[in-house]
Coordinates of C-alpha atoms and ligand atoms in Angstrom, one line a residue:
Chain A
M155 CA -4.7 16.8 -18.5
T156 CA -3.7 15.8 -21.2
K157 CA -4.4 19.2 -23.6
E158 CA -1.2 21.0 -23.5
N159 CA -2.7 24.7 -20.9
T160 CA -3.3 22.2 -18.9
K161 CA 0.7 21.1 -18.4
V162 CA 1.7 21.6 -15.1
K163 CA 5.1 23.7 -15.8
V164 CA 8.1 22.5 -13.7
A165 CA 11.8 23.9 -12.7
F166 CA 15.0 21.6 -11.7
F167 CA 17.3 23.4 -9.7
D168 CA 20.5 22.4 -8.3
F169 CA 22.7 24.1 -5.3
A170 CA 25.6 21.6 -3.7
S171 CA 25.6 18.2 -5.7
C172 CA 26.5 15.8 -8.6
E173 CA 23.6 16.8 -11.3
G174 CA 23.4 13.3 -10.6
C175 CA 19.7 13.2 -9.4
Q176 CA 19.2 15.5 -12.6
L177 CA 20.6 12.7 -15.1
T178 CA 19.0 10.0 -13.3
I179 CA 16.1 12.9 -14.5
V180 CA 17.0 13.2 -17.7
D181 CA 16.7 9.0 -18.2
A182 CA 13.0 9.0 -17.0
L183 CA 12.3 11.2 -19.9
Q184 CA 13.7 9.1 -22.0
T185 CA 12.5 6.4 -20.6
H186 CA 8.6 7.6 -18.8
L187 CA 7.2 9.9 -22.1
S188 CA 3.6 9.6 -20.8
L189 CA 6.3 12.9 -18.3
L190 CA 5.4 14.7 -20.9
D191 CA 2.5 14.7 -21.6
V192 CA 1.8 16.0 -18.1
V193 CA 4.3 18.5 -17.2
E194 CA 5.9 21.3 -18.9
I195 CA 9.2 21.9 -18.1
V196 CA 9.9 25.7 -17.9
Q197 CA 14.1 25.8 -16.5
F198 CA 16.4 23.0 -15.6
R199 CA 20.1 23.7 -16.7
E200 CA 21.1 20.8 -17.5
A201 CA 18.9 19.5 -20.0
M202 CA 18.2 23.3 -22.0
T203 CA 18.9 26.7 -22.6
E204 CA 15.5 28.7 -22.1
K205 CA 14.8 30.0 -18.8
G206 CA 11.0 29.4 -17.4
E207 CA 9.7 31.4 -14.3
D208 CA 6.6 31.2 -14.2
Y209 CA 6.4 27.2 -12.6
L210 CA 4.3 25.7 -10.0
I211 CA 6.9 22.6 -8.6
A212 CA 10.9 23.3 -8.4
F213 CA 12.5 20.3 -7.9
V214 CA 16.1 20.9 -6.5
E215 CA 18.8 19.2 -6.3
G216 CA 22.3 20.0 -3.8
S217 CA 22.5 20.4 0.0
C218 CA 23.0 24.4 0.3
N219 CA 26.0 25.5 1.8
R220 CA 26.6 29.3 1.9
K221 CA 24.9 32.1 3.4
S222 CA 24.1 33.6 -0.3
D223 CA 22.3 30.4 -1.6
E224 CA 19.4 30.7 0.9
E225 CA 18.6 34.1 -1.3
R226 CA 18.6 31.6 -4.6
L227 CA 16.0 29.0 -2.5
F228 CA 13.7 31.8 -0.5
K229 CA 13.2 33.5 -4.9
I230 CA 11.7 29.6 -5.4
R231 CA 10.3 29.8 -2.5
E232 CA 8.1 32.6 -3.3
Q233 CA 7.6 31.6 -7.3
A234 CA 6.6 27.9 -6.3
A235 CA 3.4 26.0 -5.4
L236 CA 5.4 22.7 -3.7
V237 CA 9.0 22.8 -3.2
V238 CA 10.1 19.0 -3.8
A239 CA 13.8 18.3 -1.9
L240 CA 15.4 15.7 -5.2
G241 CA 18.4 12.9 -3.4
A242 CA 20.2 13.1 -0.4
C243 CA 21.3 16.3 -1.1
A244 CA 18.7 18.0 -0.7
H245 CA 17.1 15.8 1.0
T246 CA 19.8 15.2 4.5
G247 CA 22.3 17.1 3.3
G248 CA 23.6 14.0 2.1
V249 CA 27.5 13.8 1.8
N250 CA 28.5 16.8 2.0
A251 CA 27.3 17.0 5.8
L252 CA 30.3 14.6 6.1
K253 CA 32.3 18.0 6.8
N254 CA 29.4 19.2 9.4
I255 CA 31.2 16.8 12.5
Q256 CA 35.1 17.7 11.2
P257 CA 36.4 19.7 13.4
S258 CA 37.2 22.0 12.7
L259 CA 35.7 23.5 9.4
Q260 CA 38.2 26.8 8.6
E261 CA 40.7 23.6 8.7
T262 CA 38.3 21.8 6.5
R263 CA 37.8 24.5 4.4
E264 CA 42.0 24.9 3.7
Y265 CA 42.7 21.5 3.3
V266 CA 40.6 21.6 -0.5
Y267 CA 40.7 24.9 -1.0
G268 CA 44.8 25.1 0.3
D269 CA 45.4 28.5 0.2
K270 CA 42.8 30.4 -1.9
A271 CA 40.6 28.6 0.8
D272 CA 39.9 32.8 2.1
W273 CA 38.4 32.6 -1.9
Y274 CA 35.3 30.6 -1.2
E275 CA 32.8 31.7 1.3
V276 CA 31.3 28.3 3.3
Y277 CA 29.2 27.2 5.8
P278 CA 28.2 23.9 7.5
T279 CA 26.2 21.8 4.8
R280 CA 22.1 21.5 6.2
P281 CA 19.6 20.0 3.4
I282 CA 16.8 22.9 1.8
S283 CA 14.8 21.4 4.9
A284 CA 16.9 23.9 6.8
V285 CA 16.8 26.7 5.4
I286 CA 13.0 26.3 3.5
D287 CA 10.0 24.5 3.7
V288 CA 9.7 21.7 1.6
D289 CA 6.7 20.0 0.6
A290 CA 8.1 16.4 0.0
F291 CA 11.5 14.8 -0.4
I292 CA 12.2 12.5 -3.5
P293 CA 15.0 10.1 -1.7
G294 CA 18.6 8.2 -2.5
C295 CA 22.0 8.7 -4.6
P296 CA 21.4 9.3 -6.7
I297 CA 17.1 9.4 -7.7
D298 CA 15.5 5.8 -8.2
R299 CA 13.7 6.9 -11.9
G300 CA 10.4 4.8 -11.3
E301 CA 9.9 6.7 -8.5
F302 CA 10.5 10.2 -9.1
V303 CA 7.5 9.5 -11.9
K304 CA 5.7 7.7 -9.1
V305 CA 6.3 11.9 -7.3
V306 CA 5.2 14.2 -10.6
K307 CA 1.5 11.6 -10.9
N308 CA 1.5 11.2 -7.1
V309 CA 1.8 15.3 -6.8
L310 CA -0.3 15.8 -9.5
L311 CA -2.9 14.0 -8.2
G312 CA -2.9 15.3 -5.2
K313 CA -2.2 12.1 -3.4
R314 CA 0.9 11.3 -0.7
P315 CA 4.2 11.9 -2.4
G316 CA 4.1 7.4 -1.9
I317 CA 8.0 7.6 -0.2
P318 CA 8.1 4.6 2.9
D319 CA 8.7 5.0 5.7
Y320 CA 9.2 1.1 6.8
P321 CA 13.2 0.1 6.4
V322 CA 14.8 -1.5 3.7
C323 CA 15.1 -4.8 5.9
V324 CA 11.4 -4.9 3.5
E325 CA 12.7 -4.7 1.0
C326 CA 15.8 -7.0 1.0
K327 CA 13.7 -10.1 2.5
L328 CA 11.1 -9.9 -0.1
K329 CA 14.0 -10.1 -2.5
E330 CA 15.3 -13.6 -0.5
N331 CA 18.6 -11.6 -0.2
V332 CA 21.2 -14.0 2.4
C333 CA 21.1 -11.0 5.4
L334 CA 25.0 -9.5 5.2
L335 CA 24.2 -8.7 9.6
L336 CA 23.3 -12.3 10.1
E337 CA 26.8 -13.7 7.9
G338 CA 29.5 -10.3 10.2
K339 CA 29.1 -7.5 7.9
P340 CA 27.5 -4.3 8.2
C341 CA 24.5 -3.4 7.0
L342 CA 22.1 -0.6 7.9
G343 CA 18.7 -1.8 6.7
P344 CA 17.1 -1.5 9.5
I345 CA 17.3 1.9 10.2
S346 CA 16.8 3.1 6.7
R347 CA 15.1 4.0 4.9
A348 CA 13.0 1.4 1.6
G349 CA 11.9 2.3 -2.1
C350 CA 14.9 1.2 -3.5
G351 CA 14.5 -2.2 -3.9
A352 CA 17.6 -2.9 -1.3
I353 CA 19.8 -2.7 -4.5
C354 CA 22.2 -2.7 -2.4
P355 CA 22.4 -6.2 0.3
T356 CA 21.2 -7.1 -3.1
Y357 CA 24.2 -6.3 -5.5
G358 CA 26.2 -7.9 -1.6
D359 CA 26.8 -4.6 -0.4
G360 CA 25.4 -2.7 3.0
C361 CA 23.1 -0.1 2.7
E362 CA 24.5 3.0 4.3
G363 CA 21.7 4.6 4.7
C364 CA 21.8 7.5 1.6
R365 CA 17.6 7.0 1.2
G366 CA 18.1 8.4 5.0
I367 CA 16.5 6.9 8.1
I368 CA 13.4 5.8 8.9
P369 CA 10.9 7.6 10.8
H370 CA 11.3 6.4 14.3
P371 CA 14.9 3.9 14.1
N372 CA 16.2 2.1 17.0
E373 CA 19.3 4.3 16.9
N374 CA 20.9 2.3 19.5
A375 CA 19.9 -1.6 19.0
M376 CA 21.2 -1.0 15.5
K377 CA 24.2 0.3 17.4
D378 CA 24.3 -2.9 19.5
V379 CA 23.8 -4.9 16.0
L380 CA 27.2 -3.2 14.6
D381 CA 28.0 -3.9 17.9
E382 CA 27.4 -7.6 17.3
A383 CA 28.8 -7.9 13.2
G384 CA 32.5 -6.1 14.9
L385 CA 32.6 -3.1 13.6
T386 CA 34.4 -0.7 16.6
L387 CA 32.8 3.0 17.7
N388 CA 34.5 4.7 14.9
E389 CA 33.3 1.6 11.5
I390 CA 30.2 2.8 13.6
M391 CA 29.8 6.3 13.7
A392 CA 31.3 6.1 9.7
R393 CA 27.8 4.1 8.4
F394 CA 25.8 6.4 10.2
T395 CA 27.4 9.7 9.6
M396 CA 27.6 8.7 5.8
Y397 CA 24.0 10.5 4.2
N398 CA 23.6 11.3 8.1
A399 CA 25.7 13.6 9.0
Y400 CA 23.4 16.6 9.1
Q401 CA 21.7 18.1 12.4
E402 CA 20.1 20.4 13.8
D403 CA 22.4 20.9 16.4
Q404 CA 26.1 20.7 15.4
I405 CA 25.7 23.4 12.7
E406 CA 25.8 25.4 16.1
T407 CA 28.4 23.5 17.1
A408 CA 30.4 24.1 13.3
E409 CA 29.6 27.6 12.7
K410 CA 31.5 28.4 15.6
T411 CA 34.4 26.7 14.2
I412 CA 35.4 28.9 11.6
Chain B
M281 CA -3.2 -46.7 -1.8
K282 CA -0.7 -49.0 -0.6
L283 CA 2.8 -46.9 0.3
Q284 CA 4.7 -47.6 -3.4
V285 CA 8.5 -45.4 -3.2
L286 CA 11.0 -43.9 -6.0
D287 CA 13.8 -44.9 -7.0
K288 CA 16.5 -41.9 -6.0
A289 CA 17.1 -41.4 -9.8
E290 CA 13.6 -41.2 -10.5
I291 CA 13.5 -38.0 -8.4
S292 CA 14.2 -36.2 -11.5
P293 CA 12.4 -37.0 -14.5
L294 CA 8.9 -36.9 -12.0
V295 CA 10.1 -33.3 -11.8
E296 CA 11.2 -33.0 -15.5
A297 CA 7.3 -34.3 -16.4
L298 CA 5.6 -33.0 -13.8
M299 CA 7.3 -29.6 -16.3
E300 CA 5.9 -29.9 -18.7
D301 CA 2.2 -29.6 -17.3
Y302 CA 3.2 -27.6 -14.2
R303 CA 4.8 -24.5 -13.2
V304 CA 7.8 -26.8 -9.9
V305 CA 8.4 -24.8 -7.7
A306 CA 11.4 -26.3 -5.3
P307 CA 14.5 -25.5 -3.3
H308 CA 17.0 -24.5 -4.5
A309 CA 20.8 -23.5 -2.9
K310 CA 21.0 -19.4 -2.7
G311 CA 25.1 -18.5 -1.0
S312 CA 24.9 -20.4 1.6
K313 CA 21.2 -20.3 2.1
F314 CA 18.1 -22.1 -0.2
T315 CA 15.3 -19.9 -1.7
F316 CA 12.2 -21.4 -2.8
E317 CA 12.3 -21.3 -6.9
T318 CA 10.7 -21.8 -9.9
V319 CA 12.6 -24.9 -11.3
T320 CA 14.1 -24.3 -14.8
D321 CA 16.1 -27.9 -14.9
P322 CA 15.5 -30.6 -12.3
A323 CA 19.3 -31.2 -10.9
D324 CA 18.9 -27.7 -9.3
L325 CA 16.5 -28.7 -6.8
R326 CA 17.6 -29.6 -3.3
L327 CA 15.7 -32.0 -0.9
D328 CA 18.5 -31.8 1.2
Y329 CA 18.1 -28.5 2.1
D330 CA 17.6 -26.9 5.8
T331 CA 15.9 -24.0 5.5
T332 CA 14.4 -21.5 2.9
I333 CA 14.2 -17.4 3.2
L334 CA 11.1 -17.0 3.0
P335 CA 8.3 -19.6 3.0
P336 CA 5.7 -21.5 0.1
K337 CA 3.3 -19.7 1.1
K338 CA 4.6 -17.0 -1.6
V339 CA 3.4 -19.6 -4.3
L340 CA -0.8 -18.8 -2.6
Q341 CA 0.1 -15.8 -1.8
P342 CA 2.7 -14.0 -3.9
T343 CA 4.8 -10.3 -1.8
K344 CA 2.4 -8.9 -4.6
D345 CA 0.0 -10.4 -6.5
R346 CA -2.3 -8.1 -8.6
L347 CA -6.7 -8.2 -7.9
A348 CA -7.9 -6.3 -11.0
T349 CA -7.2 -3.4 -14.2
F350 CA -9.5 -1.0 -14.2
T351 CA -9.7 1.7 -17.3
M352 CA -11.2 5.7 -15.7
G353 CA -12.7 6.7 -18.1
E354 CA -16.6 8.0 -18.5
I355 CA -18.3 5.0 -17.2
P356 CA -15.3 3.2 -15.2
Q357 CA -14.7 -0.5 -15.1
I358 CA -13.1 -2.9 -13.0
E359 CA -12.1 -6.5 -14.5
D360 CA -11.2 -9.2 -11.4
V361 CA -7.5 -10.9 -12.5
L362 CA -8.4 -14.1 -11.7
E363 CA -5.6 -16.4 -13.8
V364 CA -3.5 -19.0 -11.8
T365 CA -0.6 -20.7 -12.5
P366 CA -1.2 -24.9 -12.3
T367 CA 2.0 -25.5 -9.7
V368 CA 3.3 -27.9 -8.3
V369 CA 5.5 -26.8 -4.3
F370 CA 8.4 -30.1 -5.0
G371 CA 10.2 -30.4 -1.5
T372 CA 7.6 -28.7 1.6
H373 CA 8.9 -29.6 4.9
T374 CA 6.5 -30.1 7.3
C375 CA 5.8 -27.0 9.1
D376 CA 5.3 -24.3 6.0
L377 CA 2.8 -27.2 4.8
K378 CA 1.6 -26.4 8.0
G379 CA 1.8 -23.5 7.7
I380 CA -0.5 -23.7 4.2
Q381 CA -2.6 -25.7 5.7
L382 CA -4.0 -22.6 8.0
L383 CA -3.5 -20.5 5.2
D384 CA -6.2 -22.8 3.4
E385 CA -8.8 -21.7 6.7
V386 CA -8.4 -17.7 6.7
F387 CA -8.3 -17.4 3.5
S388 CA -11.5 -19.6 3.0
R389 CA -13.1 -20.0 6.6
D390 CA -15.4 -16.5 6.9
F391 CA -14.9 -15.2 4.0
D392 CA -13.9 -17.1 1.3
D393 CA -10.9 -15.1 -0.8
T394 CA -10.7 -15.5 -4.5
K395 CA -7.7 -14.7 -5.3
Y396 CA -6.6 -17.1 -2.8
T397 CA -8.6 -20.0 -3.5
A398 CA -8.3 -20.0 -7.1
Q399 CA -4.7 -20.9 -6.6
R400 CA -5.1 -23.5 -4.0
K401 CA -7.0 -25.1 -5.7
E402 CA -4.4 -25.6 -8.6
T403 CA -1.3 -26.2 -6.7
F404 CA -0.1 -29.7 -5.4
L405 CA 1.6 -30.1 -2.7
I406 CA 4.8 -32.4 -2.1
S407 CA 6.3 -32.8 0.9
I408 CA 8.4 -34.6 2.1
E409 CA 10.7 -35.9 5.9
C410 CA 13.1 -34.2 7.9
L411 CA 14.8 -37.3 8.8
S412 CA 16.9 -34.4 11.9
P413 CA 15.6 -31.4 13.2
C414 CA 17.3 -28.3 9.6
D415 CA 18.6 -26.7 12.8
E416 CA 19.1 -25.3 16.3
N417 CA 16.0 -23.0 15.4
A418 CA 14.1 -25.9 15.0
F419 CA 10.9 -26.1 17.3
C420 CA 9.1 -27.7 15.8
K421 CA 8.0 -31.1 18.0
D422 CA 6.7 -28.1 20.3
M423 CA 4.5 -27.4 17.4
G424 CA 3.9 -30.9 16.4
T425 CA 4.7 -29.9 13.1
M426 CA 8.1 -32.5 13.2
T427 CA 6.0 -34.8 11.1
A428 CA 3.0 -35.0 9.2
N429 CA -0.4 -36.8 8.5
E430 CA -2.8 -34.6 6.0
G431 CA -1.6 -31.6 4.2
F432 CA 0.0 -33.0 1.7
D433 CA -0.7 -34.5 -2.4
L434 CA 2.8 -36.7 -1.7
H435 CA 5.0 -37.3 1.0
L436 CA 8.7 -38.0 0.9
T437 CA 10.6 -40.1 3.9
E438 CA 14.6 -41.4 2.4
L439 CA 15.3 -44.0 2.8
D440 CA 19.4 -45.3 1.7
D441 CA 18.4 -46.2 -1.3
V442 CA 14.4 -45.1 -2.6
Y443 CA 12.4 -42.6 -1.8
V444 CA 9.1 -43.9 0.4
V445 CA 5.4 -42.0 -1.4
D446 CA 2.2 -41.3 0.7
A447 CA -0.5 -40.1 -1.3
G448 CA -2.4 -38.1 0.6
T449 CA -5.5 -37.0 -1.9
E450 CA -7.1 -38.4 -4.6
A451 CA -5.3 -35.8 -6.9
G452 CA -1.4 -36.9 -5.8
E453 CA -2.5 -40.2 -6.3
E454 CA -3.2 -39.0 -9.4
L455 CA 0.1 -36.9 -9.9
L456 CA 2.0 -40.1 -8.7
A457 CA 1.1 -42.1 -11.6
K458 CA 0.6 -39.8 -14.7
Y459 CA 3.8 -37.9 -13.6
G460 CA 6.3 -39.8 -12.4
S461 CA 7.4 -44.3 -12.2
A462 CA 6.8 -45.8 -8.6
R463 CA 6.4 -49.0 -7.3
E464 CA 5.0 -50.6 -4.7
A465 CA 7.1 -50.6 -1.2
T466 CA 8.5 -54.0 -0.3
E467 CA 8.4 -55.1 3.0
A468 CA 12.2 -54.4 4.1
E469 CA 11.4 -51.1 2.6
K470 CA 8.3 -50.1 4.8
Q471 CA 10.3 -51.9 7.8
E472 CA 13.7 -49.6 6.9
L473 CA 10.4 -46.1 6.9
N474 CA 9.1 -47.2 10.0
Q475 CA 13.2 -47.4 11.7
K476 CA 14.5 -44.3 10.3
L477 CA 10.8 -42.9 11.3
G478 CA 11.8 -44.1 14.4
A479 CA 15.3 -43.5 14.9
K480 CA 14.5 -39.2 13.7
W481 CA 12.0 -38.2 17.2
P482 CA 14.8 -38.3 19.9
K483 CA 16.6 -36.4 17.4
F484 CA 14.3 -33.7 17.6
N485 CA 14.5 -31.4 21.0
Y486 CA 12.3 -28.8 22.7
K487 CA 12.8 -26.0 23.5
L488 CA 9.8 -24.5 24.7
N489 CA 10.4 -25.7 28.3
F490 CA 6.2 -26.1 28.4
E491 CA 3.7 -27.5 26.4
A492 CA 2.3 -25.8 23.6
A493 CA -0.9 -25.9 24.2
K494 CA -0.4 -24.2 27.7
L495 CA 0.1 -21.1 24.9
P496 CA -3.4 -19.4 24.9
A497 CA -3.3 -19.0 28.5
M498 CA -0.7 -18.2 29.6
L499 CA -0.2 -15.3 27.3
E500 CA -4.1 -14.3 28.4
A501 CA -2.4 -13.4 31.6
S502 CA 1.0 -11.6 30.3
F503 CA -1.3 -8.3 28.7
N504 CA 1.6 -6.4 30.4
H505 CA 4.8 -8.4 30.9
P506 CA 7.7 -6.3 31.3
I507 CA 9.3 -8.4 28.6
W508 CA 7.2 -6.7 26.0
D509 CA 9.2 -3.9 27.0
D510 CA 12.3 -5.1 27.0
M511 CA 12.1 -6.3 23.1
G512 CA 10.5 -3.4 22.2
E513 CA 14.2 -1.9 23.1
R514 CA 16.2 -4.0 21.5
C515 CA 13.5 -4.4 18.6
L516 CA 14.4 -2.4 15.3
A517 CA 11.1 -3.0 13.5
C518 CA 12.9 -4.4 10.5
G519 CA 9.3 -6.3 9.6
S520 CA 12.0 -9.3 8.9
C521 CA 10.3 -11.4 11.3
T522 CA 7.1 -10.4 10.1
T523 CA 8.2 -11.3 5.7
V524 CA 9.2 -14.8 6.8
C525 CA 6.8 -16.2 8.6
P526 CA 4.5 -18.9 7.2
T527 CA 1.8 -17.8 9.0
C528 CA 1.6 -14.3 8.7
Y529 CA -1.2 -13.1 5.9
C530 CA -1.4 -9.7 6.7
F531 CA -1.4 -7.7 3.2
N532 CA -2.0 -4.2 1.8
V533 CA -4.2 -2.5 -1.5
A534 CA -2.8 -0.4 -3.0
D535 CA -4.5 0.6 -6.7
E536 CA -1.7 2.2 -9.8
V537 CA -2.8 4.7 -12.2
D538 CA -1.0 5.2 -16.0
M539 CA -0.2 9.3 -15.9
L540 CA -3.0 10.2 -18.2
L541 CA -4.8 8.8 -15.3
T542 CA -6.9 6.5 -18.3
Q543 CA -6.3 3.2 -17.0
G544 CA -5.0 1.7 -14.0
T545 CA -4.2 -2.1 -11.8
R546 CA -5.4 -3.0 -8.3
E547 CA -2.4 -4.6 -6.5
R548 CA -1.8 -6.4 -2.8
Y549 CA 1.6 -6.9 -1.5
W550 CA 3.0 -8.5 1.9
D551 CA 3.1 -5.4 4.6
S552 CA 3.6 -6.4 8.5
C553 CA 2.9 -5.6 12.1
Q554 CA 5.9 -4.4 13.0
L555 CA 6.2 -2.0 10.5
E556 CA 5.6 1.6 12.5
E557 CA 2.2 3.3 9.4
F558 CA 0.6 -0.5 10.0
A559 CA -1.7 0.3 12.9
A560 CA -1.8 4.4 11.9
V561 CA -5.0 5.3 10.2
A562 CA -6.6 8.9 8.5
G563 CA -6.8 10.8 11.0
G564 CA -3.0 10.3 12.3
E565 CA -4.3 7.5 15.7
N566 CA -1.5 4.3 15.4
F567 CA -3.0 1.7 17.8
R568 CA 0.1 -0.1 18.0
E569 CA 2.7 3.4 17.8
G570 CA 5.8 1.7 20.2
R571 CA 7.2 -1.7 18.8
A572 CA 7.3 -3.6 21.8
A573 CA 2.9 -3.2 21.6
R574 CA 3.9 -4.6 18.0
Q575 CA 5.5 -7.5 19.5
R576 CA 3.4 -8.1 21.9
H577 CA 0.9 -8.1 18.7
R578 CA 3.7 -10.0 17.5
L579 CA 3.2 -13.0 19.6
M580 CA -0.3 -13.1 20.6
R581 CA -1.1 -13.3 17.2
K582 CA 1.2 -16.1 16.9
G583 CA 0.3 -17.9 20.1
K584 CA -3.4 -16.7 21.8
Y585 CA -5.6 -14.5 18.9
I586 CA -5.6 -17.4 15.3
Y587 CA -5.7 -20.2 18.5
E588 CA -9.1 -18.7 19.6
K589 CA -10.4 -17.7 15.3
F590 CA -8.9 -20.6 14.1
D591 CA -9.0 -23.4 17.2
E592 CA -5.6 -23.6 16.5
L593 CA -2.3 -22.1 17.1
G594 CA -0.9 -19.4 14.6
C595 CA 3.2 -20.7 15.0
V596 CA 4.0 -24.2 13.6
G597 CA 7.6 -23.9 15.3
C598 CA 9.8 -23.2 11.8
G599 CA 12.4 -21.3 13.4
R600 CA 12.4 -18.5 10.7
C601 CA 11.7 -15.1 13.3
V602 CA 14.7 -16.8 14.7
R603 CA 16.9 -17.2 12.4
T604 CA 16.3 -14.0 10.5
C605 CA 16.0 -11.3 14.0
V606 CA 19.1 -9.4 13.4
A607 CA 19.0 -8.1 17.5
K608 CA 18.2 -12.4 17.9
I609 CA 14.8 -11.6 19.7
S610 CA 14.2 -15.7 19.8
I611 CA 10.0 -15.9 20.2
V612 CA 11.2 -19.6 21.9
E613 CA 13.6 -17.6 24.9
S614 CA 10.0 -14.8 24.7
F615 CA 8.1 -17.7 25.2
N616 CA 10.1 -19.2 28.3
T617 CA 10.9 -16.1 30.4
I618 CA 7.3 -15.9 30.3
Y619 CA 6.1 -19.5 31.5
N620 CA 9.8 -19.9 34.0
G621 CA 8.5 -16.5 35.3
R622 CA 4.5 -16.8 35.9
K623 CA 3.7 -16.6 39.3
Ligands
LIG820 S1 21.1 -7.3 4.5 FE1 20.8 -6.1 5.1 S2 18.7 -4.9 4.7 FE2 18.7 -6.8 4.2 S3 18.0 -8.0 5.4 FE3 19.5 -7.9 6.3 S4 20.1 -5.9 6.9 FE4 18.4 -6.4 6.3
LIG821 S1 20.9 -0.2 0.8 FE1 21.0 1.9 0.9 S2 22.3 2.8 -0.2 FE2 22.2 1.5 -0.9 S3 20.5 2.3 -2.3 FE3 18.4 1.4 -1.3 S4 19.4 3.1 0.4 FE4 21.0 3.7 -0.9
LIG822 S1 11.3 -27.3 11.5 FE1 11.0 -29.3 11.9 S2 9.2 -29.5 10.2 FE2 10.3 -27.0 9.7 S3 12.0 -28.1 8.4 FE3 12.7 -27.0 10.6 S4 13.1 -29.6 11.4 FE4 11.5 -29.4 9.0
LIG823 S1 12.4 -9.0 13.1 FE1 13.7 -9.2 15.1 S2 14.2 -7.0 15.2 FE2 13.8 -6.7 13.2 S3 11.4 -6.6 13.5 FE3 11.2 -9.0 13.7 S4 11.7 -8.8 16.5 FE4 12.0 -7.0 16.2
LIG824 S1 5.5 -17.3 14.5 FE1 8.6 -17.5 13.9 S2 8.5 -20.1 14.6 FE2 6.7 -19.5 15.0 S3 5.4 -19.9 12.1 FE3 6.6 -17.9 12.2 S4 8.2 -18.3 11.8 FE4 7.6 -19.8 12.4

């Protein structure tokens, strides 16, 4: 695996995003030099000008917000043996998907682009898994650099990516943080995917679920608990939808408003 | 050994002296709560704490613990990591003391867990008597853990001006003789001790509506009780109740290798039966897929299964699981509901 010709070729792509996840990767490449012993980056707009098309693994940052972007995703899928969704936008649709739950997509578009609204093509936000098959995801806004390294390693070994399926509370308790919810402050920790080391509660901020929701969350119980903590229904919904607004069935509804 | 006393002002020097040769782990304030931490300054020690977020079991079974290192080359080599840190746990309450006694059994009865026992041998326990309940969730009186006759190396009880020190082991006596400056208790102090221990009893309330000894039989008849579904509806499966429990010991083991596949480490870390993946096995089967089944499992462990295996109830009444549950699920209420509704 150390020999030059056996390095796995990887490429990075971005869609609607802030590029923060790619920046985290630039960081990771500096702190985990051994990454470059096992992979060769052939395309990475954020960090290099060359463009190779012979990649085996594609890391895709950002959500899909335009019909015309689908074509690019299809091409990536065709070329890559493995497609990895990188960060919250690609994984869950991220904050971009908040537009899906606005009353009218057209109004939102006008609000953002003013009288030039019609110049900009837009459709409801989708995580990339809604457009193409995705083999793995690295969650978070932004991603955790240690987790990125771990996933690369696991994927190269042919193992499961190793993203936790348990909630943030587990990591929060192991850190012995004073629980925010028990002090009446909102936190989505009980239903949000761990892996971040409960970083927000550790610094006194409630979790907003940037790493997505765990499989089979007890959403009703979570609503009850937030209600108990004194949040209004609107505040509860705002928490739930911050990073997790995207739902398949909204797309159709949202599309009707444009 | 005769009962000894330590002047209150002698606690800090004792801790300081112990710190020369041991890692001293003791309660410290953390925001509005307390946690066991390694003492760096004896002045930070809080013997007046109520309870801690995690129990002191983390000293013996660290949340993440390296078991081995290995190299992968042609002939793979594996090396156990058995270094231990000589430790004094200073200020455990008696419920947690009982928790540690139970863990001692778990990690040595059928199978000697070398890592645990190695650390246990080098760990000394200085406990402290609770003279009033830590809070309304404590039910140590029901579980018989509100005081202790054994399980400690040294046990402290606070009087008005001094701490009475009782030695439970020779090691405890030696620790006190070597590091402390205790003197023999006077008659008046012995009387004050008896008075304090007597006065404490009525301050603690029974929380269970029945004798804890009835738990195994009661639970035996309750496998299909509707309460499990009710708990499953309310439970978020966050795992906090087991993470904070002094008698939970489940762990998982995982290997980490370096990028070039030359070497790696094997670590064990705490796991929880409340998490969905806990009972999942290869092939996609999950023995306790629903939250109701997982809550039932937890309470069965505490009131029945552990008793059947180790002859002791698996709950020491510390109340942590109740305190920590954001869904307000209470083991006491659940046991009482089952008891009150039995035929
Ligand atoms: S602060 Fe949030 S993440 Fe931490 S234990 Fe409480 S609810 Fe869970
Ligand atoms: S605590 Fe929650 S919001 Fe914060 S990084 Fe972790 S998952 Fe994201
Ligand atoms: S449960 Fe009882 S023994 Fe344990 S800390 Fe509370 S009062 Fe003390
Ligand atoms: S702490 Fe409460 S909500 Fe969390 S797993 Fe335990 S019972 Fe369920
Ligand atoms: S089950 Fe609850 S009360 Fe009993 S020992 Fe565990 S945390 Fe304490």
